[in-house]
Tab-separated table of C-alpha atoms and ligand atoms in Angstrom:
chain	number	residue	atom	x	y	z
A	1	UNK	CA	97.866	57.742	127.893
A	2	UNK	CA	96.402	61.090	127.835
A	3	UNK	CA	99.014	63.886	127.812
A	4	UNK	CA	98.595	66.376	130.622
A	5	UNK	CA	98.940	69.952	129.041
A	6	UNK	CA	100.745	71.506	131.903
A	7	UNK	CA	102.835	74.056	129.876
A	8	UNK	CA	101.820	77.525	130.586
A	9	UNK	CA	102.141	78.810	126.986
A	10	UNK	CA	102.174	82.549	126.276
A	11	UNK	CA	98.541	83.409	125.828
A	12	UNK	CA	99.364	85.354	122.698
A	13	UNK	CA	100.275	82.117	120.935
A	14	UNK	CA	96.493	81.266	120.913
A	15	UNK	CA	95.755	84.036	118.488
A	16	UNK	CA	98.827	83.515	116.083
A	17	UNK	CA	97.689	82.383	112.600
A	18	UNK	CA	99.719	79.664	111.001
A	19	UNK	CA	101.428	80.946	107.780
A	20	UNK	CA	100.579	78.954	104.759
A	21	UNK	CA	103.519	79.045	102.351
A	22	UNK	CA	103.346	78.254	98.634
A	23	UNK	CA	103.695	74.343	98.216
A	24	UNK	CA	107.220	73.245	97.350
A	25	UNK	CA	107.558	71.381	94.011
A	26	UNK	CA	109.043	68.082	95.638
A	27	UNK	CA	106.032	67.979	98.037
A	28	UNK	CA	103.443	68.201	95.292
A	29	UNK	CA	105.407	65.681	93.173
A	30	UNK	CA	105.367	63.182	96.052
A	31	UNK	CA	101.689	63.645	96.702
A	32	UNK	CA	100.638	63.469	93.017
A	33	UNK	CA	103.197	60.716	92.131
A	34	UNK	CA	104.513	62.783	89.197
A	35	UNK	CA	108.002	63.885	88.287
A	36	UNK	CA	109.271	66.999	89.947
A	37	UNK	CA	110.535	68.176	86.494
A	38	UNK	CA	106.973	68.129	85.199
A	39	UNK	CA	105.804	70.598	87.790
A	40	UNK	CA	105.991	74.417	87.686
A	41	UNK	CA	105.728	76.630	90.592
A	42	UNK	CA	104.012	80.004	90.189
A	43	UNK	CA	103.070	80.330	93.790
A	44	UNK	CA	105.506	82.479	95.716
A	45	UNK	CA	106.542	85.303	93.454
A	46	UNK	CA	110.007	83.813	92.999
A	47	UNK	CA	112.332	84.801	90.128
A	48	UNK	CA	111.596	82.377	87.211
A	49	UNK	CA	115.097	83.036	85.783
A	50	UNK	CA	116.763	81.613	88.863
A	51	UNK	CA	119.528	83.216	91.022
A	52	UNK	CA	122.119	85.536	89.614
A	53	UNK	CA	124.915	83.406	88.205
A	54	UNK	CA	127.430	85.851	89.701
A	55	UNK	CA	125.888	85.146	93.157
A	56	UNK	CA	126.027	81.452	92.660
A	57	UNK	CA	129.791	81.603	91.715
A	58	UNK	CA	130.593	83.840	94.654
A	59	UNK	CA	128.866	81.466	97.127
A	60	UNK	CA	130.717	78.496	95.618
A	61	UNK	CA	133.916	80.194	96.540
A	62	UNK	CA	132.616	81.011	100.082
A	63	UNK	CA	131.840	77.310	100.759
A	64	UNK	CA	135.504	76.757	101.635
A	65	UNK	CA	135.225	79.094	104.592
A	66	UNK	CA	132.064	77.604	106.158
A	67	UNK	CA	134.074	76.584	109.404
A	68	UNK	CA	134.390	80.203	110.295
A	69	UNK	CA	131.615	82.236	111.881
A	70	UNK	CA	130.182	84.872	109.499
A	71	UNK	CA	131.026	88.551	109.912
A	72	UNK	CA	128.349	89.436	112.549
A	73	UNK	CA	128.186	93.036	111.294
A	74	UNK	CA	128.245	92.021	107.527
A	75	UNK	CA	130.647	94.860	106.979
A	76	UNK	CA	131.335	94.447	103.241
A	77	UNK	CA	127.734	93.661	102.416
A	78	UNK	CA	126.467	96.675	104.297
A	79	UNK	CA	129.170	98.967	102.636
A	80	UNK	CA	128.177	97.727	99.206
A	81	UNK	CA	124.527	97.984	99.787
A	82	UNK	CA	124.974	101.518	101.269
A	83	UNK	CA	126.959	102.634	98.192
A	84	UNK	CA	124.323	101.281	95.843
A	85	UNK	CA	121.612	103.113	97.651
A	86	UNK	CA	123.367	106.417	98.321
A	87	UNK	CA	123.186	105.686	102.082
A	88	UNK	CA	125.665	104.951	104.902
A	89	UNK	CA	126.019	101.625	106.800
A	90	UNK	CA	124.522	103.239	109.810
A	91	UNK	CA	121.192	103.480	107.884
A	92	UNK	CA	120.950	99.730	107.394
A	93	UNK	CA	119.946	96.570	109.256
A	94	UNK	CA	119.935	93.166	107.707
A	95	UNK	CA	117.465	90.380	108.247
A	96	UNK	CA	116.946	86.680	107.586
A	97	UNK	CA	114.565	87.715	104.782
A	98	UNK	CA	112.679	90.967	105.275
A	99	UNK	CA	110.306	88.839	107.359
A	100	UNK	CA	112.895	88.897	110.038
A	101	UNK	CA	112.919	92.734	109.927
A	102	UNK	CA	109.262	92.674	110.696
A	103	UNK	CA	109.929	90.701	113.625
A	104	UNK	CA	112.578	93.216	114.809
A	105	UNK	CA	109.901	95.718	114.634
A	106	UNK	CA	107.794	93.486	116.818
A	107	UNK	CA	110.449	93.254	119.462
A	108	UNK	CA	111.240	96.925	119.322
A	109	UNK	CA	107.594	98.397	119.386
A	110	UNK	CA	104.903	95.731	119.941
A	111	UNK	CA	103.530	94.683	123.315
A	112	UNK	CA	100.111	93.928	124.818
A	113	UNK	CA	97.671	96.824	124.572
A	114	UNK	CA	99.264	98.762	121.752
A	115	UNK	CA	97.764	98.982	118.281
A	116	UNK	CA	99.206	98.068	114.881
A	117	UNK	CA	97.542	99.300	111.737
A	118	UNK	CA	97.315	97.155	108.599
A	119	UNK	CA	95.053	97.178	105.475
A	120	UNK	CA	92.585	94.498	104.516
A	121	UNK	CA	94.434	92.059	102.214
A	122	UNK	CA	97.766	92.996	103.542
A	123	UNK	CA	100.924	90.718	103.546
A	124	UNK	CA	100.151	87.915	105.977
A	125	UNK	CA	103.279	88.335	108.066
A	126	UNK	CA	102.171	91.716	109.533
A	127	UNK	CA	99.205	90.257	111.423
A	128	UNK	CA	101.244	87.168	112.395
A	129	UNK	CA	103.954	89.179	114.113
A	130	UNK	CA	101.493	91.609	115.621
A	131	UNK	CA	99.601	88.759	117.230
A	132	UNK	CA	102.836	86.994	118.351
A	133	UNK	CA	103.674	90.123	120.444
A	134	UNK	CA	100.127	90.354	121.798
A	135	UNK	CA	99.362	93.632	120.159
A	136	UNK	CA	96.058	94.677	118.770
A	137	UNK	CA	95.586	94.376	115.004
A	138	UNK	CA	93.575	97.264	113.540
A	139	UNK	CA	92.612	96.256	109.968
A	140	UNK	CA	91.483	99.152	107.717
A	141	UNK	CA	89.048	98.176	104.935
A	142	UNK	CA	90.529	98.260	101.472
A	143	UNK	CA	89.202	100.341	98.490
A	144	UNK	CA	89.057	98.384	95.390
A	145	UNK	CA	91.443	95.775	96.847
A	146	UNK	CA	94.105	98.581	97.419
A	147	UNK	CA	95.176	100.353	100.674
A	148	UNK	CA	93.016	103.229	101.798
A	149	UNK	CA	95.885	105.404	103.001
A	150	UNK	CA	93.762	108.238	104.276
A	151	UNK	CA	91.594	105.926	106.221
A	152	UNK	CA	94.743	104.201	107.638
A	153	UNK	CA	96.105	107.650	108.770
A	154	UNK	CA	92.713	108.406	110.292
A	155	UNK	CA	92.823	105.152	112.253
A	156	UNK	CA	95.915	106.293	114.230
A	157	UNK	CA	95.420	106.873	117.982
A	158	UNK	CA	97.791	107.462	120.951
A	159	UNK	CA	97.905	103.673	121.347
A	160	UNK	CA	99.166	103.155	117.692
A	161	UNK	CA	102.818	102.047	117.552
A	162	UNK	CA	103.239	100.722	113.936
A	163	UNK	CA	101.612	101.222	110.536
A	164	UNK	CA	102.478	98.827	107.721
A	165	UNK	CA	102.055	99.609	104.043
A	166	UNK	CA	103.317	97.327	101.291
A	167	UNK	CA	103.667	99.262	98.002
A	168	UNK	CA	103.097	97.517	95.622
A	169	UNK	CA	100.977	95.351	97.985
A	170	UNK	CA	101.067	91.468	97.982
A	171	UNK	CA	98.712	89.685	97.285
A	172	UNK	CA	96.762	92.307	95.414
A	173	UNK	CA	99.601	93.917	93.335
A	174	UNK	CA	97.955	97.349	93.961
A	175	UNK	CA	100.047	100.537	93.832
A	176	UNK	CA	99.257	103.548	96.111
A	177	UNK	CA	98.871	106.903	94.471
A	178	UNK	CA	101.981	109.167	94.845
A	179	UNK	CA	99.982	112.010	96.534
A	180	UNK	CA	98.659	109.581	99.057
A	181	UNK	CA	102.187	108.307	99.965
A	182	UNK	CA	103.345	111.919	100.378
A	183	UNK	CA	100.500	112.767	102.600
A	184	UNK	CA	101.114	109.588	104.666
A	185	UNK	CA	104.735	110.436	105.169
A	186	UNK	CA	103.898	114.057	106.058
A	187	UNK	CA	101.036	113.235	108.519
A	188	UNK	CA	102.108	110.047	110.369
A	189	UNK	CA	102.653	111.378	113.836
A	190	UNK	CA	106.142	110.951	115.421
A	191	UNK	CA	105.010	108.231	117.947
A	192	UNK	CA	104.029	105.918	115.025
A	193	UNK	CA	106.619	103.917	113.055
A	194	UNK	CA	105.601	103.948	109.377
A	195	UNK	CA	106.997	100.735	107.744
A	196	UNK	CA	107.054	100.982	103.977
A	197	UNK	CA	107.596	97.507	102.574
A	198	UNK	CA	109.185	97.946	99.073
A	199	UNK	CA	109.654	94.200	98.328
A	200	UNK	CA	108.709	94.735	94.712
A	201	UNK	CA	109.986	98.284	94.135
A	202	UNK	CA	112.505	97.161	91.548
A	203	UNK	CA	109.769	96.023	89.199
A	204	UNK	CA	108.329	99.590	89.004
A	205	UNK	CA	109.260	102.048	86.191
A	206	UNK	CA	108.817	105.199	88.236
A	207	UNK	CA	108.695	104.421	91.859
A	208	UNK	CA	108.161	107.041	94.634
A	209	UNK	CA	111.791	107.464	95.929
A	210	UNK	CA	111.788	107.649	99.754
A	211	UNK	CA	115.558	107.057	100.160
A	212	UNK	CA	116.157	110.836	100.503
A	213	UNK	CA	114.346	110.839	103.779
A	214	UNK	CA	116.702	108.217	105.074
A	215	UNK	CA	119.812	109.808	103.591
A	216	UNK	CA	118.972	113.169	105.045
A	217	UNK	CA	118.046	111.605	108.430
A	218	UNK	CA	114.856	113.645	108.736
A	219	UNK	CA	112.343	110.967	109.565
A	220	UNK	CA	113.104	109.032	112.764
A	221	UNK	CA	109.788	107.160	112.390
A	222	UNK	CA	110.191	105.832	108.897
A	223	UNK	CA	111.483	102.381	108.007
A	224	UNK	CA	111.848	101.132	104.487
A	225	UNK	CA	112.178	97.459	103.775
A	226	UNK	CA	113.490	95.581	100.686
A	227	UNK	CA	114.498	92.104	99.837
A	228	UNK	CA	116.762	89.852	97.844
A	229	UNK	CA	113.961	87.248	97.540
A	230	UNK	CA	112.194	88.766	94.466
A	231	UNK	CA	114.105	90.639	91.698
A	232	UNK	CA	117.490	89.144	92.838
A	233	UNK	CA	116.229	85.561	92.721
A	234	UNK	CA	117.564	84.630	96.106
A	235	UNK	CA	114.501	83.627	98.096
A	236	UNK	CA	116.072	80.530	99.332
A	237	UNK	CA	119.023	82.418	100.657
A	238	UNK	CA	116.919	84.579	102.941
A	239	UNK	CA	118.135	88.259	103.031
A	240	UNK	CA	116.126	91.410	103.459
A	241	UNK	CA	117.170	94.900	104.697
A	242	UNK	CA	115.677	97.720	106.589
A	243	UNK	CA	116.547	101.415	105.947
A	244	UNK	CA	116.031	104.048	108.538
A	245	UNK	CA	117.368	106.881	110.876
A	246	UNK	CA	120.456	105.656	112.582
A	247	UNK	CA	118.722	105.796	116.027
A	248	UNK	CA	115.945	103.572	114.885
A	249	UNK	CA	118.412	101.193	113.231
A	250	UNK	CA	120.471	101.017	116.399
A	251	UNK	CA	117.418	99.940	118.329
A	252	UNK	CA	116.526	97.302	115.704
A	253	UNK	CA	120.125	96.034	115.699
A	254	UNK	CA	119.782	95.380	119.439
A	255	UNK	CA	117.038	92.718	118.985
A	256	UNK	CA	118.928	90.987	116.108
A	257	UNK	CA	120.639	87.644	116.683
A	258	UNK	CA	124.451	88.259	116.422
A	259	UNK	CA	124.977	85.926	113.304
A	260	UNK	CA	121.555	86.139	111.621
A	261	UNK	CA	123.153	86.711	108.227
A	262	UNK	CA	125.282	83.692	107.308
A	263	UNK	CA	128.444	83.795	105.283
A	264	UNK	CA	127.009	82.371	102.070
A	265	UNK	CA	124.392	85.013	102.121
A	266	UNK	CA	126.910	87.828	102.507
A	267	UNK	CA	129.068	86.592	99.620
A	268	UNK	CA	126.071	85.895	97.349
A	269	UNK	CA	124.342	89.247	97.972
A	270	UNK	CA	127.491	91.188	97.420
A	271	UNK	CA	127.917	89.590	94.050
A	272	UNK	CA	124.184	89.887	93.180
A	273	UNK	CA	124.365	93.680	93.621
A	274	UNK	CA	126.863	93.825	90.683
A	275	UNK	CA	124.659	91.675	88.424
A	276	UNK	CA	122.753	94.390	86.706
A	277	UNK	CA	122.239	92.180	83.627
A	278	UNK	CA	120.336	89.623	85.674
A	279	UNK	CA	118.139	92.357	87.180
A	280	UNK	CA	117.497	93.847	83.760
A	281	UNK	CA	116.588	90.464	82.145
A	282	UNK	CA	114.282	89.693	85.165
A	283	UNK	CA	112.370	92.986	84.673
A	284	UNK	CA	112.085	92.410	80.949
A	285	UNK	CA	110.662	88.925	81.452
A	286	UNK	CA	108.311	90.151	84.107
A	287	UNK	CA	107.003	92.911	81.906
A	288	UNK	CA	106.454	90.659	78.831
A	289	UNK	CA	105.008	87.762	81.044
A	290	UNK	CA	102.572	90.238	82.590
A	291	UNK	CA	101.348	91.495	79.292
A	292	UNK	CA	101.019	87.941	77.977
A	293	UNK	CA	99.166	86.660	81.044
A	294	UNK	CA	96.810	89.802	81.040
A	295	UNK	CA	95.924	89.182	77.386
A	296	UNK	CA	95.245	85.449	78.002
A	297	UNK	CA	93.090	86.148	81.033
A	298	UNK	CA	90.995	88.689	79.038
A	299	UNK	CA	90.560	85.993	76.336
A	300	UNK	CA	89.374	83.597	79.143
A	301	UNK	CA	87.079	86.417	80.339
A	302	UNK	CA	88.472	86.313	83.780
A	303	UNK	CA	88.568	89.354	85.964
A	304	UNK	CA	92.099	90.126	87.362
A	305	UNK	CA	93.592	93.096	89.279
A	306	UNK	CA	96.006	95.325	87.541
A	307	UNK	CA	99.327	94.445	89.142
A	308	UNK	CA	102.537	96.554	89.565
A	309	UNK	CA	104.506	93.569	90.841
A	310	UNK	CA	105.569	90.061	89.609
A	311	UNK	CA	102.200	88.234	90.123
A	312	UNK	CA	98.636	88.685	89.325
A	313	UNK	CA	95.404	88.122	91.429
A	314	UNK	CA	92.800	86.364	89.309
A	315	UNK	CA	89.109	85.850	90.069
A	316	UNK	CA	88.283	82.296	89.189
A	317	UNK	CA	85.143	81.653	91.376
A	318	UNK	CA	86.024	78.621	93.467
A	319	UNK	CA	89.724	79.546	94.175
A	320	UNK	CA	90.568	76.485	96.126
A	321	UNK	CA	88.911	74.257	93.517
A	322	UNK	CA	90.816	75.822	90.694
A	323	UNK	CA	94.005	75.878	92.684
A	324	UNK	CA	93.598	72.116	93.187
A	325	UNK	CA	92.706	71.271	89.643
A	326	UNK	CA	95.720	73.313	88.371
A	327	UNK	CA	98.001	71.476	90.844
A	328	UNK	CA	96.725	68.142	89.447
A	329	UNK	CA	98.068	69.332	86.040
A	330	UNK	CA	101.458	70.129	87.600
A	331	UNK	CA	100.901	73.978	88.024
A	332	UNK	CA	101.284	75.238	91.500
A	333	UNK	CA	99.581	78.532	92.107
A	334	UNK	CA	98.314	80.125	95.288
A	335	UNK	CA	94.764	79.866	96.752
A	336	UNK	CA	93.765	83.047	98.566
A	337	UNK	CA	91.145	82.046	101.057
A	338	UNK	CA	93.610	82.720	103.891
A	339	UNK	CA	93.685	86.368	102.865
A	340	UNK	CA	89.855	86.651	102.747
A	341	UNK	CA	89.805	86.315	98.911
A	342	UNK	CA	88.292	82.866	98.429
A	343	UNK	CA	87.264	83.492	94.767
A	344	UNK	CA	90.815	84.336	93.761
A	345	UNK	CA	94.109	82.599	93.027
A	346	UNK	CA	97.498	84.479	92.770
A	347	UNK	CA	99.700	83.527	89.857
A	348	UNK	CA	103.376	84.507	89.746
A	349	UNK	CA	104.827	85.462	86.381
A	350	UNK	CA	106.991	82.693	85.113
A	351	UNK	CA	109.190	82.084	82.005
A	352	UNK	CA	107.358	82.447	78.687
A	353	UNK	CA	106.944	78.723	78.540
A	354	UNK	CA	105.575	78.514	82.062
A	355	UNK	CA	103.034	81.356	81.524
A	356	UNK	CA	101.871	79.576	78.389
A	357	UNK	CA	101.451	76.412	80.184
A	358	UNK	CA	99.684	78.018	83.133
A	359	UNK	CA	97.194	79.656	80.821
A	360	UNK	CA	96.448	76.495	78.886
A	361	UNK	CA	95.926	74.588	82.205
A	362	UNK	CA	93.639	77.296	83.435
A	363	UNK	CA	91.594	77.205	80.232
A	364	UNK	CA	91.401	73.440	80.515
A	365	UNK	CA	90.307	73.521	84.236
A	366	UNK	CA	87.652	76.284	83.627
A	367	UNK	CA	86.168	74.489	80.572
A	368	UNK	CA	85.987	71.139	82.556
A	369	UNK	CA	84.230	72.882	85.419
A	370	UNK	CA	81.547	74.578	83.297
B	1	PLP	C1	107.896	88.554	99.340
B	1	PLP	C2	107.471	89.605	100.198
B	1	PLP	C3	108.494	89.962	101.234
B	1	PLP	C4	109.936	89.304	101.230
B	1	PLP	O1	110.049	88.503	102.310
B	1	PLP	P1	111.451	87.847	102.525
B	1	PLP	O2	111.360	87.476	103.972
B	1	PLP	O3	112.531	88.947	102.244
B	1	PLP	O4	111.606	86.663	101.660
B	1	PLP	C5	108.230	91.112	102.025
B	1	PLP	N1	107.111	91.757	101.953
B	1	PLP	C6	106.188	91.520	101.022
B	1	PLP	C7	104.876	92.336	100.844
B	1	PLP	C8	106.428	90.389	100.168
B	1	PLP	O5	105.469	90.038	99.255
């Protein structure tokens, strides 16, 4: 019987793109009929060293209290995080991943008829949330795959509500120039929320430090976002945080679900913040892995974009074909057609053994194809 489509769905849903996540190891194993242990995943910029052991131990302890609701204000986590950042808890809001913070921004500022500015090749969740709230997406062309910050500033109109910048950017790995960031901060008008997504900032040697603007409470239209998904190795736990002026934070807190940060997250994250050794090992592994991969890609005569993060965008020709062939060899990478980069794949830095295996598979795939 033919179903009658009587539901009057929100019209904005029609234009919401479907997010394509990296493929889980178990799913690929099932599909290819191979052992999950023979598969490596370099598709989602996860931490190849795993979660912080201190975080895991703290969560094991917290398991015994799962019958209780979590602390809805995450008092101890916010206090710990604030201390680490040199801020106060009133400067912080916590999300189920920083993806949820992006959604808070949508609830607080986006509606039909307003504009949201992003760069070409931006993080996929910005357009997704913008469309979900029925706002207009203004996409500013990239320059050499990076953000054109002056052009993004010039795109601001009275209708603009939000401007998103990821620095370093995902999926390109590009890093904005310090002068351009300073200009952006100085010249973004007060009616526009400037969201600086710092998901990969902990991988940088000399990052532009925007925390003083938060601490001194002098930029009511600046929101910084960071995450526990990347350097802390807790992507599966889902925790991100926003930092801003207390008035902005109070507005974002209003749209937050009361118990969005569960008790395991709170226990694990508090412990992870003390695990400096895990962070240091992660950075060292990433630095070494990046140099190794770059060298290998040069030997394969493949073009890649210089990356400041924990992944690299590689031009392979037929991106989907190469992704597919690598996957058949048990190496999951990320095809980039969805980002308008059909000739590229994105490879996350793995352990030394994973990086070597990925390069060998890539060599094999390219030789077979030619
Ligand atoms: C990975 C990533 C995030 C983190 O998302 P979570 O929801 O915290 O896992 C945010 N922004 C960018 C640009 C990213 O690449």
